[in-house]
mmCIF file of C-alpha atoms in Angstrom:
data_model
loop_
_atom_site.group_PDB
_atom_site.id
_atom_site.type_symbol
_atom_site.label_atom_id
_atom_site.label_comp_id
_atom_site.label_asym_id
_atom_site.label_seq_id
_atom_site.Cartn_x
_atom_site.Cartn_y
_atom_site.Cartn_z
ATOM 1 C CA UNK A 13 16.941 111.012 118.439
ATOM 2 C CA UNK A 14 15.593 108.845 115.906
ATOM 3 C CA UNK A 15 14.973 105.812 117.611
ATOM 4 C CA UNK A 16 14.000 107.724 120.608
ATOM 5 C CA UNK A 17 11.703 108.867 118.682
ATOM 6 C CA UNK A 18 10.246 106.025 117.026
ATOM 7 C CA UNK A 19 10.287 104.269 120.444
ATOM 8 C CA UNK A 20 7.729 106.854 121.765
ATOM 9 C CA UNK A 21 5.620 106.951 119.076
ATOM 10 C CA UNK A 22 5.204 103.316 119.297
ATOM 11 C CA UNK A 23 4.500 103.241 123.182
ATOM 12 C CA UNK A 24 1.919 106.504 123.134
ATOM 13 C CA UNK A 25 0.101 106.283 119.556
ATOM 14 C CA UNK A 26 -1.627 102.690 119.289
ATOM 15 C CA UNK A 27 -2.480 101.124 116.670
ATOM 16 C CA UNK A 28 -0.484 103.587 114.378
ATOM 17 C CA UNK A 29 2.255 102.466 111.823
ATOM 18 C CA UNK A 30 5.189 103.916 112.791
ATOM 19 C CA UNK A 31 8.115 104.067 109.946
ATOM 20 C CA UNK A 32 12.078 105.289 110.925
ATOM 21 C CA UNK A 33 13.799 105.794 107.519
ATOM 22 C CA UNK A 34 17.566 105.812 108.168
ATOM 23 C CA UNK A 35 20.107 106.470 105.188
ATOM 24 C CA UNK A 36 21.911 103.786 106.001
ATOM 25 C CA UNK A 37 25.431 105.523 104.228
ATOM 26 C CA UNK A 38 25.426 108.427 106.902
ATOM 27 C CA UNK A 39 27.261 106.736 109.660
ATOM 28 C CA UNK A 40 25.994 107.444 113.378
ATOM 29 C CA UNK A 41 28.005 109.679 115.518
ATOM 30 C CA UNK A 42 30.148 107.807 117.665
ATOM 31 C CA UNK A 43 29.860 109.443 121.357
ATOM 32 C CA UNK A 44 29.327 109.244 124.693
ATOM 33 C CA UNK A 45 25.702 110.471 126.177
ATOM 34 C CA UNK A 46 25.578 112.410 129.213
ATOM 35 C CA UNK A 47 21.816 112.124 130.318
ATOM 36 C CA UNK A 48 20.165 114.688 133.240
ATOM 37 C CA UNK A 49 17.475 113.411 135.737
ATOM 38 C CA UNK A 50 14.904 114.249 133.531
ATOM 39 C CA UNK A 51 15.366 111.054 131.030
ATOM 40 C CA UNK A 52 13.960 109.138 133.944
ATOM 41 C CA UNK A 53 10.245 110.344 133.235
ATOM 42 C CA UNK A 54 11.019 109.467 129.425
ATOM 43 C CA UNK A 55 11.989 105.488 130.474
ATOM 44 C CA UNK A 56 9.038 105.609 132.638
ATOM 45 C CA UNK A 57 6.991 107.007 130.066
ATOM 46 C CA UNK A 58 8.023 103.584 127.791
ATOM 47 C CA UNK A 59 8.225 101.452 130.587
ATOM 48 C CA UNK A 60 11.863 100.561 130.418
ATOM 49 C CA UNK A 61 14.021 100.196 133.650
ATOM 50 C CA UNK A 62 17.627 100.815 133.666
ATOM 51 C CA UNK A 63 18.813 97.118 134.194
ATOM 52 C CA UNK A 64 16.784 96.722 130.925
ATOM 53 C CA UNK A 65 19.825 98.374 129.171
ATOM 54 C CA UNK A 66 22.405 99.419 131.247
ATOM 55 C CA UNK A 67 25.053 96.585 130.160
ATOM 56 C CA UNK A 68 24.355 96.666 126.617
ATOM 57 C CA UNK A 69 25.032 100.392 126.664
ATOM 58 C CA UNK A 70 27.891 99.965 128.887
ATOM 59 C CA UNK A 71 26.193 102.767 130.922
ATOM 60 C CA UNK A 72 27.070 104.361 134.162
ATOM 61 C CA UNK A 73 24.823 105.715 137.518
ATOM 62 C CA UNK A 74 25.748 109.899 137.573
ATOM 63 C CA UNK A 75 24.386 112.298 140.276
ATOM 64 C CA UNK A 76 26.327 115.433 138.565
ATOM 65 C CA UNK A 77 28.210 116.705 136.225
ATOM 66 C CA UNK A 78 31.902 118.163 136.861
ATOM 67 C CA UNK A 79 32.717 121.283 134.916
ATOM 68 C CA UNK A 80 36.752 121.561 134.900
ATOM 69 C CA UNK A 81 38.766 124.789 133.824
ATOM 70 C CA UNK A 82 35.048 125.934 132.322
ATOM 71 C CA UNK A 83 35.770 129.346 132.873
ATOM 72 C CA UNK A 84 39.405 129.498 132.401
ATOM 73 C CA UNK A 85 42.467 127.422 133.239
ATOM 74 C CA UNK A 86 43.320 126.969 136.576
ATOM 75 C CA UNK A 87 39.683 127.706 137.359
ATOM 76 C CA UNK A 88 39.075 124.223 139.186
ATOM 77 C CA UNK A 89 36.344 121.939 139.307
ATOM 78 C CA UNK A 90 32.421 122.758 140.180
ATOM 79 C CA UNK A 91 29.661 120.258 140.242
ATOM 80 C CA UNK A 92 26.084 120.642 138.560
ATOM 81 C CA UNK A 93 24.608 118.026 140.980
ATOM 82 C CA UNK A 94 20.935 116.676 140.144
ATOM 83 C CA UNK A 95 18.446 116.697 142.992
ATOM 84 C CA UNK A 96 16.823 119.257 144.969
ATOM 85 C CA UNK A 97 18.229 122.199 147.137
ATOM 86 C CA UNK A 98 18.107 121.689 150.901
ATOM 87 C CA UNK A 99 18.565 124.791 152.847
ATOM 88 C CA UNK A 100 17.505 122.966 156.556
ATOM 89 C CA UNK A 101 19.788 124.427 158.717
ATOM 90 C CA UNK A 102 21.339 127.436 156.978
ATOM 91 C CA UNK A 103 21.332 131.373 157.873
ATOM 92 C CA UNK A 104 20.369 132.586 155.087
ATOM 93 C CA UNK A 105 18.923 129.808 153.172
ATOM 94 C CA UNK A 106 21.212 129.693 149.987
ATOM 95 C CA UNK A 107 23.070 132.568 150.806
ATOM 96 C CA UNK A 108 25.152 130.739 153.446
ATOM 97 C CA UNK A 109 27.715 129.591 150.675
ATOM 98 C CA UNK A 110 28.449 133.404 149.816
ATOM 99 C CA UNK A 111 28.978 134.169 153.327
ATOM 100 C CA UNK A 112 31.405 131.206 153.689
ATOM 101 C CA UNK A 113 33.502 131.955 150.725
ATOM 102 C CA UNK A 114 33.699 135.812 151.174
ATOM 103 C CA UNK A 115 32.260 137.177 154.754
ATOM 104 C CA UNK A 116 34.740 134.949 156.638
ATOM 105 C CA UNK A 117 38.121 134.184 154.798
ATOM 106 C CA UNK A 118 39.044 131.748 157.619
ATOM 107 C CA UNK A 119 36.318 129.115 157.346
ATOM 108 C CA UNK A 120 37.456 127.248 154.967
ATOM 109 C CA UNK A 121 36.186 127.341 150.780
ATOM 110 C CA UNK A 122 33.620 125.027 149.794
ATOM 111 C CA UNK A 123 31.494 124.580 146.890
ATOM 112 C CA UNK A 124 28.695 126.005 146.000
ATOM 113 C CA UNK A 125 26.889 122.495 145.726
ATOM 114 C CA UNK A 126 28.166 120.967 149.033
ATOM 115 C CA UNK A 127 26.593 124.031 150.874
ATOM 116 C CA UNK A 128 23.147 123.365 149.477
ATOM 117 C CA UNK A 129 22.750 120.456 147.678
ATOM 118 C CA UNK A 130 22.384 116.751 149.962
ATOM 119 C CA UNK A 131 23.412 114.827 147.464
ATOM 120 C CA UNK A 132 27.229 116.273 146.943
ATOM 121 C CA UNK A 133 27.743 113.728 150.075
ATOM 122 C CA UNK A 134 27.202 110.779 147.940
ATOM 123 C CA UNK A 135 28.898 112.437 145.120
ATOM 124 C CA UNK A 136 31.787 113.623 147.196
ATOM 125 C CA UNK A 137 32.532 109.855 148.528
ATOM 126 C CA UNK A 138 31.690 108.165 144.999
ATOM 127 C CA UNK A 139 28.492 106.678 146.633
ATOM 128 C CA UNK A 140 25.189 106.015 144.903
ATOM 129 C CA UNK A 141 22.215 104.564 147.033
ATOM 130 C CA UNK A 142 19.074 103.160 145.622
ATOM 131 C CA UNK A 143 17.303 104.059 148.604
ATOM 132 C CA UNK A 144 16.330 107.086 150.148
ATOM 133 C CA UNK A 145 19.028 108.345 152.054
ATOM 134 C CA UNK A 146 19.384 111.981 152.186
ATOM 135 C CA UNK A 147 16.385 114.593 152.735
ATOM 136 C CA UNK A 148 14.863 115.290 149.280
ATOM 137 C CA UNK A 149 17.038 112.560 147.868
ATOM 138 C CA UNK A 150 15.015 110.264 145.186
ATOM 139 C CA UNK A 151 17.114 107.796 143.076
ATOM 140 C CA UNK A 152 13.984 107.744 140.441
ATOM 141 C CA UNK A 153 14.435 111.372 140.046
ATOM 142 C CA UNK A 154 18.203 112.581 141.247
ATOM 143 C CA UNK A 155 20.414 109.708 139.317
ATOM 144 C CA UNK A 156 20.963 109.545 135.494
ATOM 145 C CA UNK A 157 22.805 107.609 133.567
ATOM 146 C CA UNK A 158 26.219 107.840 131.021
ATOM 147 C CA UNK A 159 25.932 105.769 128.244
ATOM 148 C CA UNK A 160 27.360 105.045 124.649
ATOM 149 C CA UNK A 161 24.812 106.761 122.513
ATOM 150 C CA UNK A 162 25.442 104.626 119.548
ATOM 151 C CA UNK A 163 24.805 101.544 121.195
ATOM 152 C CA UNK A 164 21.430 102.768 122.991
ATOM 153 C CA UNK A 165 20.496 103.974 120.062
ATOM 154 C CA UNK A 166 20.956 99.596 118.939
ATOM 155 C CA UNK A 167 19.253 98.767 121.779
ATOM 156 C CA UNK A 168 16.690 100.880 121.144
ATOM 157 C CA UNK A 169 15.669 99.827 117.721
ATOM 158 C CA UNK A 170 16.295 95.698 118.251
ATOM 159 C CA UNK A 171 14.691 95.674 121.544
ATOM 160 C CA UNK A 172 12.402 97.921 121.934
ATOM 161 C CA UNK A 173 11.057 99.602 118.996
ATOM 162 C CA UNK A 174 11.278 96.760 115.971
ATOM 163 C CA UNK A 175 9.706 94.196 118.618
ATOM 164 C CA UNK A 176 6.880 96.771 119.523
ATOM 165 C CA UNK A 177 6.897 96.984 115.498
ATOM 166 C CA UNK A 178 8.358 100.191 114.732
ATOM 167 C CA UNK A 179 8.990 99.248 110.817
ATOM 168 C CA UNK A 180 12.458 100.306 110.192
ATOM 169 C CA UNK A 181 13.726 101.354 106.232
ATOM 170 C CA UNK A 182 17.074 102.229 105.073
ATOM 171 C CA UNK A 183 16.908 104.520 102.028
ATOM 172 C CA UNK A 184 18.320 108.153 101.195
ATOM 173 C CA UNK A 185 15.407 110.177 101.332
#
């Protein structure tokens, strides 16, 4: 958050000093980042493109997120997809899932997602398309990204912020 900070700062407030003082015995939280669609206005906000620091992030295209078991065991697997809803062609618009699922027990189950969502076709086949493929479908708006926080939080601060001349201290405040 820190460097995201700092990096923003440093693109929107010009000639400002910007400062990040980091403690530098409080070691960094070691995770994975799962980012939604929305960080795509934020890297166009700073001008950074993905191939800017995909690799040194060892980050990943995503177009959902799979819950597992999230209710309970056993429960199975839905998908949060990104994108927009496309009801072209169904009944009754979003209802059409519910009526699949419970009105008629002999069409088969499906999820929730693949009933309204276009891009759960992509998803579904492990598929990712830079162009515009499906109805509503925008790769600028519909893909994110998994990523090792740590290390875009290092590629952050030594090639973005520091260079733009975010001045960086390391002190216990």
């Amino acid at each position: 958050a820190g460097w995201m900070t700092a990096a923003t700062l440093i693109q929107r407030l010009h000639n400002r000093e910007v400062i990040l003082i980091e403690d530098p015995n409080t070691p960094t939280v070691g995770v994975g980042e799962s980012t939604l669609g929305f960080i795509n206005d934020w890297l166009r906000l700073l001008r950074i493109k993905d191939t800017d620091f995909m690799k040194a992030c060892d980050a990943t295209y995503k177009m959902s997120i799979s819950f597992t078991d999230f209710y309970k065991k056993g429960a199975g697997t839905f998908h949060y997809p990104f994108g927009l809803i496309d009801t072209t062609g169904n009944t009754y618009f979003k209802n059409d899932w519910y009526l699949k699922k419970f009105m008629y027990p002999e069409t088969p189950l499906s999820n929730y997602a693949d009933c309204v969502y276009p891009i759960m076709s992509l998803v579904n086949a492990n598929r990712i398309s830079h162009e515009d493929v499906l109805p509503g479908y925008m790769f600028s708006r519909d893909v994110a990204y998994h990523f090792d926080a740590v290390k875009f939080a290092i590629w952050l601060r030594d090639s973005y912020a520091k260079p733009r001349g975010v001045k960086h201290i390391q002190a216990l405040v």
